[in-house]
Short mmCIF file of C-alpha atoms in Angstrom, two decimals:
data_model
loop_
_atom_site.label_atom_id
_atom_site.label_comp_id
_atom_site.label_asym_id
_atom_site.label_seq_id
_atom_site.Cartn_x
_atom_site.Cartn_y
_atom_site.Cartn_z
CA MET A 1 0.00 0.00 0.00
CA GLU A 2 1.31 3.43 -0.97
CA LEU A 3 -0.51 4.93 2.01
CA LYS A 4 0.70 2.34 4.51
CA GLU A 5 3.06 4.80 6.18
CA THR A 6 0.21 7.32 6.49
CA PHE A 7 -2.04 4.73 8.13
CA GLN A 8 0.76 3.71 10.49
CA LYS A 9 1.18 7.31 11.63
CA VAL A 10 -2.55 7.66 12.28
CA LYS A 11 -2.63 4.41 14.23
CA ALA A 12 0.30 5.50 16.38
CA ALA A 13 -1.22 8.94 16.94
CA SER A 14 -4.53 7.39 18.01
CA LYS A 15 -2.82 5.82 21.01
CA THR A 16 -1.82 9.25 22.34
CA LEU A 17 -5.44 10.42 22.56
CA GLY A 18 -5.99 8.15 25.54
CA LEU A 19 -3.61 10.35 27.56
CA LEU A 20 -5.80 13.44 27.22
CA THR A 21 -8.37 14.41 29.80
CA ASP A 22 -11.88 15.36 28.73
CA GLU A 23 -11.14 18.92 29.85
CA GLN A 24 -8.18 19.07 27.46
CA ARG A 25 -10.25 17.71 24.59
CA ASN A 26 -12.94 20.31 25.24
CA LYS A 27 -10.46 23.20 25.25
CA ILE A 28 -9.03 22.06 21.93
CA LEU A 29 -12.49 21.74 20.35
CA GLN A 30 -13.37 25.24 21.53
CA ALA A 31 -10.11 26.55 20.11
CA VAL A 32 -10.88 24.96 16.72
CA ALA A 33 -14.36 26.51 16.80
CA ASP A 34 -12.80 29.92 17.49
CA ALA A 35 -10.37 29.41 14.61
CA ILE A 36 -13.24 28.59 12.22
CA ILE A 37 -14.82 31.97 12.99
CA ALA A 38 -11.50 33.82 12.84
CA GLU A 39 -10.54 32.23 9.52
CA THR A 40 -13.96 32.39 7.85
CA PRO A 41 -12.74 34.49 4.87
CA ALA A 42 -9.99 31.97 4.05
CA LEU A 43 -12.36 29.00 4.42
CA LEU A 44 -14.93 30.66 2.15
CA ALA A 45 -12.23 31.45 -0.42
CA ALA A 46 -11.21 27.79 -0.53
CA ASN A 47 -14.86 26.78 -0.84
CA ALA A 48 -15.31 29.24 -3.70
CA GLU A 49 -12.59 27.36 -5.61
CA ASP A 50 -14.66 24.19 -5.37
CA LEU A 51 -17.96 25.92 -6.16
CA ALA A 52 -16.48 27.46 -9.30
CA LYS A 53 -15.97 23.97 -10.72
CA MET A 54 -19.54 22.77 -10.11
CA ASP A 55 -22.72 23.57 -12.03
CA LYS A 56 -25.20 25.38 -9.78
CA ALA A 57 -27.93 23.08 -11.10
CA ASN A 58 -26.12 20.07 -9.62
CA PRO A 59 -28.05 18.78 -6.56
CA LEU A 60 -24.71 18.54 -4.74
CA TYR A 61 -24.07 22.29 -5.09
CA ASP A 62 -26.03 23.15 -1.96
CA ARG A 63 -24.22 20.47 0.05
CA LEU A 64 -20.88 21.76 -1.17
CA GLN A 65 -21.55 25.40 -0.43
CA LEU A 66 -20.25 27.00 2.75
CA THR A 67 -21.53 30.37 3.88
CA GLU A 68 -20.66 32.60 6.80
CA GLN A 69 -23.80 31.38 8.59
CA ARG A 70 -23.02 27.74 7.90
CA LEU A 71 -19.51 28.15 9.29
CA GLN A 72 -20.96 29.82 12.37
CA ASP A 73 -23.31 26.85 12.74
CA ILE A 74 -20.39 24.42 12.35
CA ALA A 75 -18.45 26.25 15.05
CA SER A 76 -21.54 26.31 17.28
CA ASP A 77 -22.03 22.57 16.85
CA MET A 78 -18.36 21.98 17.73
CA ARG A 79 -18.70 24.05 20.89
CA HIS A 80 -21.83 22.10 21.75
CA VAL A 81 -19.96 18.82 21.36
CA SER A 82 -17.34 20.14 23.79
CA THR A 83 -20.05 20.61 26.43
CA LEU A 84 -21.46 17.09 26.14
CA PRO A 85 -20.58 14.41 28.69
CA SER A 86 -17.64 12.27 27.69
CA PRO A 87 -18.74 8.94 26.21
CA LEU A 88 -15.54 7.31 27.49
CA GLY A 89 -15.24 5.34 30.69
CA ARG A 90 -19.00 4.83 31.03
CA VAL A 91 -19.69 1.67 32.99
CA LEU A 92 -22.20 -0.23 30.87
CA LYS A 93 -22.35 -3.29 33.11
CA ASP A 94 -21.09 -3.96 36.62
CA LYS A 95 -21.43 -7.24 38.47
CA THR A 96 -19.63 -9.64 40.76
CA LEU A 97 -19.70 -13.37 39.99
CA ASN A 98 -20.28 -16.07 42.57
CA ASN A 99 -16.56 -16.81 42.53
CA GLY A 100 -15.75 -13.23 43.54
CA LEU A 101 -14.54 -11.97 40.15
CA HIS A 102 -15.62 -8.36 39.59
CA LEU A 103 -16.65 -7.57 36.00
CA GLN A 104 -17.18 -4.18 34.37
CA ARG A 105 -18.02 -3.41 30.75
CA VAL A 106 -16.58 0.02 29.99
CA ALA A 107 -16.95 2.32 26.95
CA VAL A 108 -13.73 2.90 24.99
CA PRO A 109 -12.82 4.41 21.58
CA PHE A 110 -12.80 2.32 18.42
CA GLY A 111 -9.31 3.65 17.71
CA VAL A 112 -9.19 4.87 14.11
CA ILE A 113 -12.36 5.74 12.21
CA GLY A 114 -12.28 6.15 8.45
CA MET A 115 -14.82 8.45 6.82
CA ILE A 116 -15.63 8.52 3.11
CA TYR A 117 -17.84 11.37 1.96
CA GLU A 118 -18.67 13.36 -1.13
CA ALA A 119 -19.29 17.08 -1.62
CA ARG A 120 -19.89 17.82 2.07
CA PRO A 121 -17.13 19.97 3.62
CA ASN A 122 -19.13 20.31 6.86
CA VAL A 123 -18.49 16.61 7.45
CA THR A 124 -14.77 17.37 7.87
CA TYR A 125 -15.51 19.38 11.00
CA ASP A 126 -18.32 17.18 12.31
CA VAL A 127 -16.25 14.02 12.08
CA PHE A 128 -13.21 15.63 13.69
CA SER A 129 -15.21 17.01 16.63
CA LEU A 130 -17.03 13.76 17.36
CA CYS A 131 -13.96 11.57 16.89
CA PHE A 132 -11.71 13.81 18.97
CA LYS A 133 -14.26 14.08 21.79
CA SER A 134 -14.64 10.28 21.83
CA GLY A 135 -10.89 9.61 21.75
CA ASN A 136 -10.78 8.36 18.15
CA ALA A 137 -8.33 9.36 15.44
CA CYS A 138 -9.92 9.85 12.02
CA VAL A 139 -8.91 9.28 8.41
CA LEU A 140 -10.92 11.46 6.05
CA LYS A 141 -11.49 10.68 2.38
CA GLY A 142 -13.45 13.49 0.77
CA GLY A 143 -14.50 13.80 -2.83
CA LYS A 144 -12.57 15.81 -5.41
CA ASP A 145 -15.49 18.25 -5.64
CA ALA A 146 -14.71 19.52 -2.12
CA ASN A 147 -10.95 19.03 -2.02
CA ALA A 148 -9.97 22.67 -1.54
CA SER A 149 -12.59 23.12 1.19
CA ASN A 150 -11.60 19.93 3.00
CA SER A 151 -7.88 20.72 2.76
CA ALA A 152 -8.40 24.18 4.22
CA GLY A 153 -10.44 22.75 7.08
CA VAL A 154 -7.91 20.07 7.98
CA GLU A 155 -5.01 22.54 7.77
CA LEU A 156 -6.86 24.79 10.23
CA ILE A 157 -7.43 21.87 12.61
CA HIS A 158 -3.77 20.85 12.36
CA ARG A 159 -2.58 24.34 13.28
CA VAL A 160 -4.70 24.32 16.43
CA LEU A 161 -3.63 20.79 17.39
CA ILE A 162 0.04 21.70 17.05
CA THR A 163 -0.34 24.71 19.34
CA PHE A 164 -1.64 22.32 22.01
CA GLY A 165 1.17 19.81 21.42
CA ILE A 166 -1.12 17.22 19.84
CA ASP A 167 0.10 14.96 17.03
CA PRO A 168 -1.74 16.33 13.95
CA ASN A 169 -1.91 12.81 12.49
CA VAL A 170 -4.97 12.22 14.70
CA VAL A 171 -6.91 13.75 11.81
CA THR A 172 -5.61 12.93 8.34
CA LEU A 173 -7.05 13.84 4.95
CA LEU A 174 -6.26 11.38 2.16
CA PRO A 175 -5.81 12.39 -1.49
CA ALA A 176 -9.09 12.83 -3.36
CA THR A 177 -8.45 9.85 -5.65
CA HIS A 178 -10.16 6.51 -6.29
CA GLU A 179 -6.89 4.78 -5.45
CA ALA A 180 -6.89 6.31 -1.96
CA THR A 181 -10.44 5.04 -1.43
CA GLY A 182 -9.37 1.53 -2.36
CA GLU A 183 -6.40 1.60 0.02
CA MET A 184 -8.54 2.92 2.84
CA LEU A 185 -11.10 0.16 2.43
CA ASN A 186 -8.31 -2.41 2.56
CA ALA A 187 -6.40 -0.92 5.51
CA VAL A 188 -6.91 -3.95 7.74
CA GLY A 189 -5.13 -3.50 11.05
CA TYR A 190 -5.02 0.28 10.71
CA ILE A 191 -8.62 1.42 10.33
CA ASP A 192 -10.99 -0.04 12.92
CA LEU A 193 -14.24 1.19 11.39
CA CYS A 194 -15.23 2.81 8.10
CA ILE A 195 -18.32 4.97 7.64
CA PRO A 196 -19.40 6.02 4.13
CA ARG A 197 -21.61 9.10 3.85
CA GLY A 198 -23.07 9.88 0.47
CA GLY A 199 -25.30 8.57 -2.30
CA LYS A 200 -26.47 5.05 -2.97
CA LYS A 201 -23.67 4.37 -5.46
CA LEU A 202 -20.97 5.26 -2.91
CA ILE A 203 -22.64 3.26 -0.14
CA ASN A 204 -22.93 0.16 -2.32
CA PHE A 205 -19.33 0.43 -3.50
CA VAL A 206 -17.99 0.68 0.04
CA ARG A 207 -20.12 -2.21 1.30
CA ASP A 208 -19.11 -4.45 -1.60
CA THR A 209 -15.40 -3.54 -1.55
CA ALA A 210 -14.34 -3.01 2.06
CA LYS A 211 -12.27 -5.48 4.02
CA VAL A 212 -12.47 -3.29 7.13
CA PRO A 213 -15.69 -3.16 9.21
CA VAL A 214 -18.33 -0.79 7.79
CA ILE A 215 -21.36 0.99 9.20
CA GLU A 216 -23.68 2.11 6.41
CA THR A 217 -25.21 5.56 6.44
CA GLY A 218 -27.69 4.85 3.71
CA ALA A 219 -29.40 7.06 1.19
CA GLY A 220 -32.73 8.45 2.34
CA VAL A 221 -35.82 7.63 0.27
CA VAL A 222 -38.22 9.39 2.61
CA HIS A 223 -42.03 9.28 2.74
CA CYS A 224 -44.82 11.16 4.47
CA TYR A 225 -48.23 9.49 4.65
CA PHE A 226 -51.19 11.87 4.95
CA ASP A 227 -53.93 9.74 6.50
CA LYS A 228 -57.69 10.07 6.13
CA ASP A 229 -57.79 11.75 9.57
CA GLY A 230 -54.81 14.05 9.01
CA ASP A 231 -55.05 17.72 9.97
CA LEU A 232 -54.89 19.84 6.82
CA GLU A 233 -52.95 22.83 8.16
CA MET A 234 -50.54 20.61 10.10
CA GLY A 235 -50.01 18.44 7.03
CA LYS A 236 -49.27 21.48 4.86
CA ARG A 237 -46.62 22.72 7.29
CA ILE A 238 -45.04 19.29 7.70
CA ILE A 239 -44.91 18.49 3.99
CA THR A 240 -43.50 21.90 3.04
CA ASN A 241 -40.84 21.79 5.75
CA ALA A 242 -39.85 18.18 5.03
CA LYS A 243 -39.44 18.85 1.31
CA CYS A 244 -38.30 22.44 1.07
CA ARG A 245 -36.22 23.22 4.15
CA ARG A 246 -33.08 21.90 2.49
CA VAL A 247 -33.56 19.67 -0.51
CA SER A 248 -30.06 18.18 -0.78
CA VAL A 249 -30.03 16.39 2.59
CA CYS A 250 -30.89 12.75 3.20
CA ASN A 251 -33.88 13.51 5.45
CA ALA A 252 -35.69 15.57 2.80
CA LEU A 253 -39.11 14.31 1.67
CA ASP A 254 -39.13 12.31 -1.57
CA CYS A 255 -42.68 10.96 -1.77
CA LEU A 256 -46.03 12.04 -0.33
CA LEU A 257 -48.52 9.22 0.14
CA ILE A 258 -52.10 10.49 0.40
CA HIS A 259 -55.27 8.64 1.34
CA GLU A 260 -57.67 8.77 -1.61
CA SER A 261 -60.44 10.22 0.58
CA ARG A 262 -58.30 13.36 1.03
CA LEU A 263 -57.50 14.04 -2.62
CA SER A 264 -59.74 17.10 -2.58
CA ASP A 265 -57.35 18.60 -0.01
CA LEU A 266 -54.26 17.88 -2.10
CA PRO A 267 -54.10 21.35 -3.74
CA ALA A 268 -54.15 22.99 -0.31
CA LEU A 269 -51.51 20.57 1.01
CA CYS A 270 -49.25 21.51 -1.89
CA GLU A 271 -49.59 25.30 -1.66
CA GLY A 272 -46.25 25.64 0.10
CA LEU A 273 -44.59 23.41 -2.49
CA ALA A 274 -45.88 25.62 -5.30
CA GLU A 275 -44.49 28.72 -3.59
CA LYS A 276 -41.08 27.03 -3.48
CA GLN A 277 -41.35 25.97 -7.15
CA ALA A 278 -41.21 22.27 -6.35
CA LYS A 279 -41.70 19.87 -9.26
CA ILE A 280 -44.28 17.18 -8.57
CA HIS A 281 -44.43 13.76 -10.24
CA ALA A 282 -47.95 12.55 -9.47
CA ASP A 283 -49.78 9.31 -10.11
CA ALA A 284 -53.00 9.48 -12.18
CA LYS A 285 -55.41 10.29 -9.32
CA ALA A 286 -53.14 12.84 -7.69
CA TYR A 287 -52.41 14.43 -11.07
CA GLU A 288 -56.13 14.95 -11.76
CA ALA A 289 -56.63 16.39 -8.27
CA LEU A 290 -53.83 18.91 -8.82
CA LYS A 291 -54.50 19.77 -12.46
CA GLY A 292 -55.59 23.39 -12.69
CA HIS A 293 -54.63 23.99 -9.05
CA TYR A 294 -50.85 23.61 -9.33
CA PRO A 295 -48.52 25.33 -11.84
CA ASP A 296 -48.62 23.38 -15.12
CA THR A 297 -44.90 23.83 -15.62
CA LEU A 298 -44.19 22.05 -12.32
CA LEU A 299 -46.72 19.19 -12.58
CA TYR A 300 -45.77 15.90 -14.26
CA LYS A 301 -47.35 12.49 -14.68
CA ALA A 302 -45.31 9.99 -12.71
CA GLU A 303 -45.39 7.28 -15.37
CA GLU A 304 -44.09 9.67 -18.04
CA SER A 305 -41.36 10.95 -15.72
CA GLU A 306 -40.31 7.40 -14.93
CA ALA A 307 -40.09 6.48 -18.61
CA LYS A 308 -37.86 9.48 -19.31
CA MET A 309 -35.65 8.74 -16.31
CA LYS A 310 -35.17 5.12 -17.38
CA GLU A 311 -34.37 6.23 -20.91
CA ALA A 312 -31.66 8.57 -19.58
CA ASP A 313 -30.29 6.17 -16.96
CA ALA A 314 -30.60 2.40 -17.19
CA ASN A 315 -29.97 2.13 -13.43
CA VAL A 316 -33.27 3.83 -12.57
CA LYS A 317 -35.62 1.15 -11.21
CA SER A 318 -38.67 3.22 -10.32
CA ILE A 319 -39.66 6.80 -9.74
CA TRP A 320 -40.92 5.72 -6.33
CA ASN A 321 -37.51 4.74 -4.96
CA THR A 322 -35.77 7.89 -6.21
CA GLU A 323 -33.89 10.04 -3.71
CA TRP A 324 -34.42 13.36 -5.49
CA LEU A 325 -31.90 15.59 -3.66
CA SER A 326 -33.53 18.52 -5.47
CA MET A 327 -36.79 20.48 -5.48
CA GLN A 328 -38.75 17.52 -6.81
CA MET A 329 -40.94 14.82 -5.25
CA GLY A 330 -43.48 12.14 -6.04
CA ILE A 331 -47.11 11.88 -4.94
CA LYS A 332 -48.83 8.50 -4.72
CA THR A 333 -52.49 7.85 -3.90
CA VAL A 334 -53.30 4.96 -1.56
CA THR A 335 -56.61 3.45 -0.49
CA SER A 336 -55.61 2.58 3.08
CA GLU A 337 -52.90 2.79 5.68
CA ASP A 338 -51.98 -0.81 4.86
CA GLU A 339 -51.31 0.19 1.25
CA ALA A 340 -49.14 3.08 2.46
CA LEU A 341 -47.20 0.71 4.70
CA ASP A 342 -46.71 -1.73 1.82
CA HIS A 343 -45.44 1.08 -0.40
CA ILE A 344 -42.94 2.21 2.24
CA ALA A 345 -41.80 -1.38 2.79
CA THR A 346 -41.24 -1.77 -0.95
CA TYR A 347 -39.58 1.53 -1.80
CA GLY A 348 -38.27 2.98 1.47
CA SER A 349 -34.61 2.92 2.45
CA GLY A 350 -35.06 2.50 6.21
CA HIS A 351 -34.05 6.09 6.91
CA SER A 352 -36.96 8.31 8.06
CA GLU A 353 -40.73 8.00 7.59
CA SER A 354 -43.65 10.13 8.79
CA ILE A 355 -47.41 9.93 9.23
CA VAL A 356 -49.83 12.83 9.59
CA SER A 357 -52.89 11.54 11.43
CA ASN A 358 -55.08 12.44 14.40
CA GLU A 359 -56.16 8.82 14.86
CA GLU A 360 -54.21 7.10 17.65
CA THR A 361 -54.69 3.60 16.28
CA ALA A 362 -53.27 4.65 12.90
CA GLN A 363 -50.35 6.38 14.61
CA LYS A 364 -49.44 3.34 16.70
CA LYS A 365 -49.79 0.98 13.75
CA PHE A 366 -47.47 3.16 11.68
CA GLN A 367 -44.88 3.25 14.46
CA ALA A 368 -45.08 -0.51 14.92
CA MET A 369 -45.02 -1.51 11.26
CA VAL A 370 -42.60 0.91 9.61
CA ASP A 371 -39.08 -0.50 9.51
CA ALA A 372 -36.93 2.64 9.61
CA ALA A 373 -34.33 4.22 11.85
CA CYS A 374 -36.60 7.20 12.61
CA VAL A 375 -40.41 7.08 12.57
CA TYR A 376 -42.38 10.31 13.02
CA VAL A 377 -45.95 11.07 14.01
CA ASN A 378 -47.23 14.54 13.11
CA ALA A 379 -43.71 15.92 12.61
CA PRO A 380 -41.45 16.37 9.57
CA THR A 381 -38.54 14.07 8.80
CA SER A 382 -36.29 17.16 8.68
CA PHE A 383 -35.65 16.57 12.39
CA THR A 384 -33.54 13.48 11.67
CA ASP A 385 -30.26 15.04 12.70
CA GLY A 386 -27.83 14.48 15.54
CA ALA A 387 -27.88 18.10 16.65
CA GLN A 388 -31.70 18.20 16.58
CA PHE A 389 -31.78 15.04 18.72
CA GLY A 390 -29.53 16.75 21.26
CA LEU A 391 -26.57 14.54 20.40
CA GLY A 392 -24.28 17.25 19.05
CA ALA A 393 -23.00 17.15 15.47
CA GLU A 394 -23.60 13.76 13.89
CA ILE A 395 -21.21 11.56 11.97
CA GLY A 396 -24.02 10.12 9.84
CA ILE A 397 -27.46 8.48 9.86
CA SER A 398 -27.14 4.71 10.07
CA THR A 399 -29.84 2.74 8.27
CA GLN A 400 -28.55 -0.66 9.26
CA LYS A 401 -29.63 -2.70 12.26
CA LEU A 402 -26.38 -4.21 13.50
CA GLY A 403 -24.82 -1.69 15.85
CA ALA A 404 -25.73 1.97 15.60
CA ARG A 405 -29.05 2.98 14.02
CA GLY A 406 -30.26 6.49 13.25
CA PRO A 407 -28.14 9.59 14.04
CA MET A 408 -24.65 8.48 15.05
CA ALA A 409 -23.00 10.70 17.64
CA LEU A 410 -20.56 10.21 20.51
CA GLU A 411 -21.94 7.05 22.09
CA GLU A 412 -22.38 5.39 18.70
CA ILE A 413 -18.67 5.72 17.82
CA THR A 414 -17.41 4.01 20.95
CA THR A 415 -17.12 0.31 21.62
CA TYR A 416 -16.41 -1.39 24.95
CA LYS A 417 -14.06 -3.72 26.72
CA TRP A 418 -14.42 -5.92 29.78
CA LEU A 419 -12.39 -5.19 32.92
CA ILE A 420 -12.06 -8.19 35.24
CA THR A 421 -10.59 -7.93 38.73
CA GLY A 422 -9.86 -10.95 40.90
CA GLN A 423 -8.09 -11.99 44.06
CA GLY A 424 -6.19 -14.95 42.73
CA GLN A 425 -9.13 -17.12 41.62
CA THR A 426 -8.39 -19.96 39.21
CA ARG A 427 -10.78 -21.81 36.93
CA ALA A 428 -11.50 -25.48 37.53
#
C-alpha cells in the first residue's frame, strides 16, 4: 500500500489520545471553533474554488456550499460537542460473579475511524469534533469536488492541534483519488471502522469492496403518509418543511402518500410546495386532483417521468424509490394505511418515515409496522439530525440494524471492553 506509512502514523497517533483528559479535549475543540470563525474568509475562499468547478444546477451544489452562517453553525455545533458528557469510561455493566470476580463493561474508543464522503465539507468538521471528543483518530477521504474546502479545514485543525502539542496525524485527509479510497477500504489492522456518507452508489461500493468493518449511512428515500384523519394545516406545514427546508439532505421528503379520501385537499396541502417551485411527479389520481390547481410547468405524470428517467439512466428502477436531492418529489395515492405501509416497505430505504394523522390507532400501527431508523408522528422528517436530537453534530445516519441505528454521535462511535478484577481465583 502506498498509504501504509500514512495509516501507520494515524494508528500511532490514536494511542496518544488516551492520555488526554476530557477537559483538554474540550479546550481544543473550543479553540478549533474559534479558529473557524476567525478564519472564515480563508475558508470561504477555498470553498469558492470548489464551487467554481460545479454547475449550480447540480443537486450537490447546496451540500458543497459553505456560507458565513453555515460556518458559524459548524463552530456552534463543535462548541456544543465540547459541552457534552464524555462517552468514554462509562460503565455499561457492573457485576460480581459467585466466585468473587468483579466484572465491568466500559466504553472505549474504536481507535481509528475512516470516513468517506462526497461534496460535504461540513463533514470534515463534524467528524473531527465527534472523533476527537470520543478519543478516536480519524482518516478522512473526501471527494474531489470539495478538495480545496476539506484541505483548508484540515489545515486549520492541524494548526490548532500543534499549538496544544497534539500529534496532527490524529486527523488525516487522504488524497481525493479513487486509489486512496481503495487503500482505505483495505487498511486492515489500521482502520478499525469505516463509515461512508453519500449517495447510494458510494454506499454500495464501500459495502461491496471493504475489508475493514463498515457501518452504512444509507441514502434516504423518505415518505410522508397523509392519513384520512390528518389535519390539513398541520399536514401542509409538515410536507413543506420536510421537502423544502433543504432539498439536498438525506432527510428531505421524496414521496407524499395520500389517502384517496383526502385528494380534494391535495391542492391545499401543496400550496407551500408551489411557492417554493417544487416539481411534482404525481400518479393518475393525484395528477387529476392537482390539475388546474398547481402550476402546469411544475406538474408531471409519474409514469411519463419514470419512462424518461429510465431512458436517460438504465440504473433507474422506479420513480418511487428515487432520492431526489432537489426540489422535486413524487405523490402516490393509496386506499388505506396498509397500502401506504406496503409502499414504504417496498420503496423505502429504512431512513426516516412520517405519518400525519389524528387517529391514535393509525399512529401506533405506523410506528409498529414501519421498519426505519426514525419514525415520526405529526412531525417532519427534517428533524432526523444528531444536533436536533440533542446529540451534538452527527457523523451520519445509520440505516442498518447491526450496531448503531439512526443519528450516530458520541456514544455510537465508541465500543467497549471488559475489565475483570480478581483476588487470585483460578478456573477449575
